[in-house]
Amino acid sequence: DAGVIQSPRHEVTEMGQEVTLRCKPISGHNSLFWYRQTMMRGLELLIYFNNNVPIDDSGMPEDRFSAKMPNASFSTLKIQPSEPRDSAVYFCASRPFFTGELFFGEGSRLTVL
Amino acid sequence: GQQLNQSPQSMFIQEGEDVSMNCTSSSIFNTWLWYKQDPGEGPVLLIALYKAGELTSNGRLTAQFGITRKDSFLNISASIPSDVGIYFCAGLTGANSKLTFGKGITLSVRP
């Protein structure tokens, strides 16, 4: 079975540009999570969805960040406008309902110059 | 908010040695999970624990769910170079709640 698929794996962009990260969760998983990882702050939960509905977005840094899940097989995390401090690895993860077992994608490494 | 404490931040051991890591919290968790992250990859689930006192093994890895439900331990026996990576503990309060992650322990294994 395919795991969580993220794209792009690497993105280098200039400050002010819009960035869109994409995620395809594991088929049949009902919950989807977006995390950000940096050396300083470790793994931070940005937002999570249950059945395509955002449940908790308290980790989204500010209005420049937005996330959508239009259907069960696709989610996006958008940063507009991007800033150098947004440079990090962004992970998408999914899990089936009623288990805690989260499965992570390989991450999207974002560098904002 | 809920926090999971992992320390030290880094551990250095010799190949063949056993190593133990613990994870503590002031809050109660109903599920404990241990993940390993290799460089350039996403975290991978190693072991999941669902009952207080539960002891579970996965090859050379053994993990325990503390009786108080506020801690968990991961032991790696007979370490090998590929054990190098970052080990995260994570806790869950309810089936559909969000996971709380520790900051991770970076393990280095000297050949």
PDB file of C-alpha atoms in Angstrom:
ATOM      1  CA  ASP A   1       0.000   0.000   0.000  1.00  0.00           C
ATOM      2  CA  ALA A   2       1.171   3.518  -0.722  1.00  0.00           C
ATOM      3  CA  GLY A   3       2.018   5.623   2.266  1.00  0.00           C
ATOM      4  CA  VAL A   4       1.306   9.301   2.768  1.00  0.00           C
ATOM      5  CA  ILE A   5       2.467  11.143  -0.332  1.00  0.00           C
ATOM      6  CA  GLN A   6       3.706  14.702  -0.163  1.00  0.00           C
ATOM      7  CA  SER A   7       4.814  17.090  -2.869  1.00  0.00           C
ATOM      8  CA  PRO A   8       7.051  18.811  -3.566  1.00  0.00           C
ATOM      9  CA  ARG A   9       9.885  17.176  -1.603  1.00  0.00           C
ATOM     10  CA  HIS A  10      11.940  20.331  -1.847  1.00  0.00           C
ATOM     11  CA  GLU A  11      10.928  23.905  -2.542  1.00  0.00           C
ATOM     12  CA  VAL A  12      13.138  26.953  -2.712  1.00  0.00           C
ATOM     13  CA  THR A  13      11.379  30.251  -3.142  1.00  0.00           C
ATOM     14  CA  GLU A  14      11.845  33.934  -2.543  1.00  0.00           C
ATOM     15  CA  MET A  15      10.295  35.927   0.220  1.00  0.00           C
ATOM     16  CA  GLY A  16       6.831  37.137  -0.708  1.00  0.00           C
ATOM     17  CA  GLN A  17       6.022  34.261  -3.022  1.00  0.00           C
ATOM     18  CA  GLU A  18       3.092  31.930  -2.502  1.00  0.00           C
ATOM     19  CA  VAL A  19       3.911  28.354  -1.529  1.00  0.00           C
ATOM     20  CA  THR A  20       1.532  25.416  -1.814  1.00  0.00           C
ATOM     21  CA  LEU A  21       2.337  22.059  -0.272  1.00  0.00           C
ATOM     22  CA  ARG A  22       0.274  19.016  -1.143  1.00  0.00           C
ATOM     23  CA  CYS A  23      -0.618  15.815   0.628  1.00  0.00           C
ATOM     24  CA  LYS A  24      -2.386  12.599  -0.256  1.00  0.00           C
ATOM     25  CA  PRO A  25      -3.222  10.610   2.888  1.00  0.00           C
ATOM     26  CA  ILE A  26      -3.373   6.850   3.098  1.00  0.00           C
ATOM     27  CA  SER A  27      -6.622   5.573   1.607  1.00  0.00           C
ATOM     28  CA  GLY A  28      -9.200   4.890   4.302  1.00  0.00           C
ATOM     29  CA  HIS A  29      -7.608   7.140   6.899  1.00  0.00           C
ATOM     30  CA  ASN A  30     -10.038   9.622   8.381  1.00  0.00           C
ATOM     31  CA  SER A  31      -7.711  12.090  10.051  1.00  0.00           C
ATOM     32  CA  LEU A  32      -5.023  14.247   8.486  1.00  0.00           C
ATOM     33  CA  PHE A  33      -2.413  16.339  10.231  1.00  0.00           C
ATOM     34  CA  TRP A  34       0.044  19.029   9.130  1.00  0.00           C
ATOM     35  CA  TYR A  35       3.229  19.438  11.175  1.00  0.00           C
ATOM     36  CA  ARG A  36       6.198  21.751  10.876  1.00  0.00           C
ATOM     37  CA  GLN A  37       9.665  20.696  12.056  1.00  0.00           C
ATOM     38  CA  THR A  38      12.600  22.969  12.839  1.00  0.00           C
ATOM     39  CA  MET A  39      15.726  22.470  14.883  1.00  0.00           C
ATOM     40  CA  MET A  40      14.658  25.102  17.373  1.00  0.00           C
ATOM     41  CA  ARG A  41      11.029  24.121  17.899  1.00  0.00           C
ATOM     42  CA  GLY A  42      10.911  20.447  17.018  1.00  0.00           C
ATOM     43  CA  LEU A  43       7.648  19.029  15.650  1.00  0.00           C
ATOM     44  CA  GLU A  44       4.794  21.516  15.832  1.00  0.00           C
ATOM     45  CA  LEU A  45       1.212  20.625  14.983  1.00  0.00           C
ATOM     46  CA  LEU A  46      -0.231  23.237  12.662  1.00  0.00           C
ATOM     47  CA  ILE A  47      -3.713  21.903  11.958  1.00  0.00           C
ATOM     48  CA  TYR A  48      -5.641  18.656  11.812  1.00  0.00           C
ATOM     49  CA  PHE A  49      -8.764  17.427  10.069  1.00  0.00           C
ATOM     50  CA  ASN A  50     -11.231  14.685  10.917  1.00  0.00           C
ATOM     51  CA  ASN A  51     -13.360  13.560   7.966  1.00  0.00           C
ATOM     52  CA  ASN A  52     -12.147  16.567   5.946  1.00  0.00           C
ATOM     53  CA  VAL A  53     -13.309  19.024   8.624  1.00  0.00           C
ATOM     54  CA  PRO A  54     -10.702  21.208  10.374  1.00  0.00           C
ATOM     55  CA  ILE A  55     -10.802  20.379  14.073  1.00  0.00           C
ATOM     56  CA  ASP A  56      -7.946  22.360  15.552  1.00  0.00           C
ATOM     57  CA  ASP A  57      -5.989  25.077  13.743  1.00  0.00           C
ATOM     58  CA  SER A  58      -4.583  26.711  16.854  1.00  0.00           C
ATOM     59  CA  GLY A  59      -1.070  25.848  15.726  1.00  0.00           C
ATOM     60  CA  MET A  60      -1.281  27.800  12.482  1.00  0.00           C
ATOM     61  CA  PRO A  61       1.244  30.598  12.990  1.00  0.00           C
ATOM     62  CA  GLU A  62      -0.719  33.444  11.465  1.00  0.00           C
ATOM     63  CA  ASP A  63      -3.085  34.449   8.699  1.00  0.00           C
ATOM     64  CA  ARG A  64      -0.434  33.842   6.082  1.00  0.00           C
ATOM     65  CA  PHE A  65      -0.996  30.106   6.581  1.00  0.00           C
ATOM     66  CA  SER A  66      -4.098  28.312   5.370  1.00  0.00           C
ATOM     67  CA  ALA A  67      -4.997  24.661   4.909  1.00  0.00           C
ATOM     68  CA  LYS A  68      -7.771  22.929   3.046  1.00  0.00           C
ATOM     69  CA  MET A  69      -9.008  19.405   2.645  1.00  0.00           C
ATOM     70  CA  PRO A  70     -11.534  19.400  -0.191  1.00  0.00           C
ATOM     71  CA  ASN A  71     -11.917  15.614  -0.140  1.00  0.00           C
ATOM     72  CA  ALA A  72     -10.713  12.542   1.687  1.00  0.00           C
ATOM     73  CA  SER A  73      -7.708  12.032  -0.568  1.00  0.00           C
ATOM     74  CA  PHE A  74      -6.165  15.479  -0.827  1.00  0.00           C
ATOM     75  CA  SER A  75      -5.045  18.367   1.344  1.00  0.00           C
ATOM     76  CA  THR A  76      -3.054  21.534   0.787  1.00  0.00           C
ATOM     77  CA  LEU A  77      -1.106  23.844   3.046  1.00  0.00           C
ATOM     78  CA  LYS A  78      -0.610  27.298   1.625  1.00  0.00           C
ATOM     79  CA  ILE A  79       1.680  30.091   2.762  1.00  0.00           C
ATOM     80  CA  GLN A  80       1.063  33.507   1.273  1.00  0.00           C
ATOM     81  CA  PRO A  81       3.209  35.553   1.392  1.00  0.00           C
ATOM     82  CA  SER A  82       6.138  33.392   2.463  1.00  0.00           C
ATOM     83  CA  GLU A  83       8.867  34.678   4.774  1.00  0.00           C
ATOM     84  CA  PRO A  84      12.375  33.356   5.563  1.00  0.00           C
ATOM     85  CA  ARG A  85      11.221  32.267   9.046  1.00  0.00           C
ATOM     86  CA  ASP A  86       8.823  29.831   7.360  1.00  0.00           C
ATOM     87  CA  SER A  87      11.810  27.746   6.243  1.00  0.00           C
ATOM     88  CA  ALA A  88      11.279  24.286   7.740  1.00  0.00           C
ATOM     89  CA  VAL A  89      10.297  20.742   6.894  1.00  0.00           C
ATOM     90  CA  TYR A  90       6.535  20.371   6.636  1.00  0.00           C
ATOM     91  CA  PHE A  91       5.079  16.935   7.300  1.00  0.00           C
ATOM     92  CA  CYS A  92       1.682  15.587   6.503  1.00  0.00           C
ATOM     93  CA  ALA A  93       0.427  12.572   8.453  1.00  0.00           C
ATOM     94  CA  SER A  94      -2.750  10.518   8.496  1.00  0.00           C
ATOM     95  CA  ARG A  95      -4.385   7.940  10.725  1.00  0.00           C
ATOM     96  CA  PRO A  96      -7.498   5.823  10.807  1.00  0.00           C
ATOM     97  CA  PHE A  97     -10.254   6.779  13.221  1.00  0.00           C
ATOM     98  CA  PHE A  98     -10.046   5.395  16.735  1.00  0.00           C
ATOM     99  CA  THR A  99      -6.338   4.671  16.724  1.00  0.00           C
ATOM    100  CA  GLY A 100      -3.452   6.868  17.711  1.00  0.00           C
ATOM    101  CA  GLU A 101      -1.112   5.460  15.101  1.00  0.00           C
ATOM    102  CA  LEU A 102      -0.045   8.337  12.909  1.00  0.00           C
ATOM    103  CA  PHE A 103       1.684   7.647   9.584  1.00  0.00           C
ATOM    104  CA  PHE A 104       3.935  10.381   8.243  1.00  0.00           C
ATOM    105  CA  GLY A 105       4.895  11.365   4.727  1.00  0.00           C
ATOM    106  CA  GLU A 106       8.501  12.017   3.812  1.00  0.00           C
ATOM    107  CA  GLY A 107       8.088  15.763   4.239  1.00  0.00           C
ATOM    108  CA  SER A 108       8.433  18.879   2.114  1.00  0.00           C
ATOM    109  CA  ARG A 109      11.593  20.882   2.813  1.00  0.00           C
ATOM    110  CA  LEU A 110      10.853  24.567   2.300  1.00  0.00           C
ATOM    111  CA  THR A 111      13.542  27.198   1.995  1.00  0.00           C
ATOM    112  CA  VAL A 112      12.463  30.812   1.734  1.00  0.00           C
ATOM    113  CA  LEU A 113      15.255  33.156   0.675  1.00  0.00           C
TER     114      LEU A 113
ATOM    115  CA  GLY B   1      -0.924  22.683  27.700  1.00  0.00           C
ATOM    116  CA  GLN B   2       0.202  19.090  27.702  1.00  0.00           C
ATOM    117  CA  GLN B   3       3.918  18.501  27.396  1.00  0.00           C
ATOM    118  CA  LEU B   4       6.088  15.433  27.069  1.00  0.00           C
ATOM    119  CA  ASN B   5       9.585  15.623  28.443  1.00  0.00           C
ATOM    120  CA  GLN B   6      12.438  13.720  26.853  1.00  0.00           C
ATOM    121  CA  SER B   7      15.972  14.073  28.061  1.00  0.00           C
ATOM    122  CA  PRO B   8      18.796  14.227  27.442  1.00  0.00           C
ATOM    123  CA  GLN B   9      18.588  15.863  24.029  1.00  0.00           C
ATOM    124  CA  SER B  10      21.417  13.657  22.701  1.00  0.00           C
ATOM    125  CA  MET B  11      22.839  10.270  23.626  1.00  0.00           C
ATOM    126  CA  PHE B  12      26.085   8.699  22.486  1.00  0.00           C
ATOM    127  CA  ILE B  13      26.633   4.964  22.866  1.00  0.00           C
ATOM    128  CA  GLN B  14      28.967   2.267  21.621  1.00  0.00           C
ATOM    129  CA  GLU B  15      27.771  -0.318  19.132  1.00  0.00           C
ATOM    130  CA  GLY B  16      26.513  -3.358  20.996  1.00  0.00           C
ATOM    131  CA  GLU B  17      25.424  -1.442  24.077  1.00  0.00           C
ATOM    132  CA  ASP B  18      21.874  -1.255  25.363  1.00  0.00           C
ATOM    133  CA  VAL B  19      20.202   2.136  25.735  1.00  0.00           C
ATOM    134  CA  SER B  20      17.129   3.272  27.579  1.00  0.00           C
ATOM    135  CA  MET B  21      15.051   6.396  26.970  1.00  0.00           C
ATOM    136  CA  ASN B  22      12.162   7.683  28.956  1.00  0.00           C
ATOM    137  CA  CYS B  23       9.371  10.110  28.406  1.00  0.00           C
ATOM    138  CA  THR B  24       7.488  11.818  31.213  1.00  0.00           C
ATOM    139  CA  SER B  25       4.508  14.078  31.562  1.00  0.00           C
ATOM    140  CA  SER B  26       2.465  15.804  34.224  1.00  0.00           C
ATOM    141  CA  SER B  27      -0.657  14.752  32.319  1.00  0.00           C
ATOM    142  CA  ILE B  28      -2.240  11.347  31.861  1.00  0.00           C
ATOM    143  CA  PHE B  29      -2.215   9.766  28.429  1.00  0.00           C
ATOM    144  CA  ASN B  30      -4.253   6.800  27.252  1.00  0.00           C
ATOM    145  CA  THR B  31      -1.941   5.817  24.417  1.00  0.00           C
ATOM    146  CA  TRP B  32       1.820   6.080  24.125  1.00  0.00           C
ATOM    147  CA  LEU B  33       3.736   5.798  20.884  1.00  0.00           C
ATOM    148  CA  TRP B  34       7.397   5.751  20.002  1.00  0.00           C
ATOM    149  CA  TYR B  35       8.680   7.000  16.653  1.00  0.00           C
ATOM    150  CA  LYS B  36      12.083   7.037  14.992  1.00  0.00           C
ATOM    151  CA  GLN B  37      13.147   9.585  12.420  1.00  0.00           C
ATOM    152  CA  ASP B  38      16.053   8.974  10.063  1.00  0.00           C
ATOM    153  CA  PRO B  39      17.768  11.972   8.430  1.00  0.00           C
ATOM    154  CA  GLY B  40      15.708  13.365   5.571  1.00  0.00           C
ATOM    155  CA  GLU B  41      12.744  11.151   6.318  1.00  0.00           C
ATOM    156  CA  GLY B  42       9.483  11.380   8.191  1.00  0.00           C
ATOM    157  CA  PRO B  43       9.032   9.788  11.623  1.00  0.00           C
ATOM    158  CA  VAL B  44       8.199   6.089  11.515  1.00  0.00           C
ATOM    159  CA  LEU B  45       6.117   4.353  14.168  1.00  0.00           C
ATOM    160  CA  LEU B  46       8.111   1.812  16.208  1.00  0.00           C
ATOM    161  CA  ILE B  47       5.783   0.742  18.980  1.00  0.00           C
ATOM    162  CA  ALA B  48       2.282   1.635  20.186  1.00  0.00           C
ATOM    163  CA  LEU B  49       1.116   1.049  23.773  1.00  0.00           C
ATOM    164  CA  TYR B  50      -2.535   1.073  24.785  1.00  0.00           C
ATOM    165  CA  LYS B  51      -2.771  -0.130  28.390  1.00  0.00           C
ATOM    166  CA  ALA B  52      -1.125   1.008  31.597  1.00  0.00           C
ATOM    167  CA  GLY B  53       1.615  -1.431  32.520  1.00  0.00           C
ATOM    168  CA  GLU B  54       1.779  -2.881  29.008  1.00  0.00           C
ATOM    169  CA  LEU B  55       5.191  -4.114  27.890  1.00  0.00           C
ATOM    170  CA  THR B  56       5.629  -4.573  24.141  1.00  0.00           C
ATOM    171  CA  SER B  57       8.585  -5.697  22.069  1.00  0.00           C
ATOM    172  CA  ASN B  58       9.480  -5.185  18.432  1.00  0.00           C
ATOM    173  CA  GLY B  59      12.715  -7.007  17.681  1.00  0.00           C
ATOM    174  CA  ARG B  60      15.476  -5.397  19.746  1.00  0.00           C
ATOM    175  CA  LEU B  61      13.098  -2.683  20.932  1.00  0.00           C
ATOM    176  CA  THR B  62      11.017  -2.917  24.085  1.00  0.00           C
ATOM    177  CA  ALA B  63       8.662  -0.246  25.339  1.00  0.00           C
ATOM    178  CA  GLN B  64       6.535   0.055  28.446  1.00  0.00           C
ATOM    179  CA  PHE B  65       3.453   2.082  29.290  1.00  0.00           C
ATOM    180  CA  GLY B  66       3.943   3.387  32.819  1.00  0.00           C
ATOM    181  CA  ILE B  67       1.500   2.354  35.533  1.00  0.00           C
ATOM    182  CA  THR B  68       0.684   5.976  36.368  1.00  0.00           C
ATOM    183  CA  ARG B  69      -0.030   6.630  32.651  1.00  0.00           C
ATOM    184  CA  LYS B  70       2.280   9.620  32.893  1.00  0.00           C
ATOM    185  CA  ASP B  71       5.401   8.014  31.505  1.00  0.00           C
ATOM    186  CA  SER B  72       6.785   5.518  29.044  1.00  0.00           C
ATOM    187  CA  PHE B  73      10.152   3.874  28.426  1.00  0.00           C
ATOM    188  CA  LEU B  74      11.896   2.637  25.305  1.00  0.00           C
ATOM    189  CA  ASN B  75      14.825   0.236  25.477  1.00  0.00           C
ATOM    190  CA  ILE B  76      17.064  -0.695  22.569  1.00  0.00           C
ATOM    191  CA  SER B  77      19.244  -3.741  23.098  1.00  0.00           C
ATOM    192  CA  ALA B  78      22.506  -4.574  21.340  1.00  0.00           C
ATOM    193  CA  SER B  79      22.597  -1.321  19.403  1.00  0.00           C
ATOM    194  CA  ILE B  80      23.779  -1.253  15.793  1.00  0.00           C
ATOM    195  CA  PRO B  81      24.823   1.687  13.581  1.00  0.00           C
ATOM    196  CA  SER B  82      21.425   1.884  11.860  1.00  0.00           C
ATOM    197  CA  ASP B  83      19.806   2.696  15.219  1.00  0.00           C
ATOM    198  CA  VAL B  84      21.133   6.229  14.727  1.00  0.00           C
ATOM    199  CA  GLY B  85      18.320   8.754  14.492  1.00  0.00           C
ATOM    200  CA  ILE B  86      15.896  10.842  16.493  1.00  0.00           C
ATOM    201  CA  TYR B  87      13.525   9.006  18.824  1.00  0.00           C
ATOM    202  CA  PHE B  88      10.256  10.708  19.670  1.00  0.00           C
ATOM    203  CA  CYS B  89       7.678   9.741  22.222  1.00  0.00           C
ATOM    204  CA  ALA B  90       4.072  10.775  21.649  1.00  0.00           C
ATOM    205  CA  GLY B  91       0.959  10.608  23.764  1.00  0.00           C
ATOM    206  CA  LEU B  92      -2.718  10.588  23.039  1.00  0.00           C
ATOM    207  CA  THR B  93      -5.491  11.442  25.485  1.00  0.00           C
ATOM    208  CA  GLY B  94      -8.432  10.198  23.422  1.00  0.00           C
ATOM    209  CA  ALA B  95      -8.942   8.129  20.294  1.00  0.00           C
ATOM    210  CA  ASN B  96      -9.567  11.071  17.996  1.00  0.00           C
ATOM    211  CA  SER B  97      -7.553  13.722  19.777  1.00  0.00           C
ATOM    212  CA  LYS B  98      -4.263  15.136  18.606  1.00  0.00           C
ATOM    213  CA  LEU B  99      -0.932  13.574  19.429  1.00  0.00           C
ATOM    214  CA  THR B 100       1.440  15.407  21.744  1.00  0.00           C
ATOM    215  CA  PHE B 101       5.086  14.862  20.812  1.00  0.00           C
ATOM    216  CA  GLY B 102       8.223  15.113  22.905  1.00  0.00           C
ATOM    217  CA  LYS B 103      11.190  17.075  21.543  1.00  0.00           C
ATOM    218  CA  GLY B 104      13.046  13.900  20.678  1.00  0.00           C
ATOM    219  CA  ILE B 105      16.361  12.319  21.621  1.00  0.00           C
ATOM    220  CA  THR B 106      19.118  12.140  19.018  1.00  0.00           C
ATOM    221  CA  LEU B 107      20.925   8.821  19.309  1.00  0.00           C
ATOM    222  CA  SER B 108      24.452   8.346  17.986  1.00  0.00           C
ATOM    223  CA  VAL B 109      26.061   4.899  17.842  1.00  0.00           C
ATOM    224  CA  ARG B 110      29.837   4.631  17.630  1.00  0.00           C
ATOM    225  CA  PRO B 111      31.094   1.614  15.650  1.00  0.00           C
TER     226      PRO B 111
END
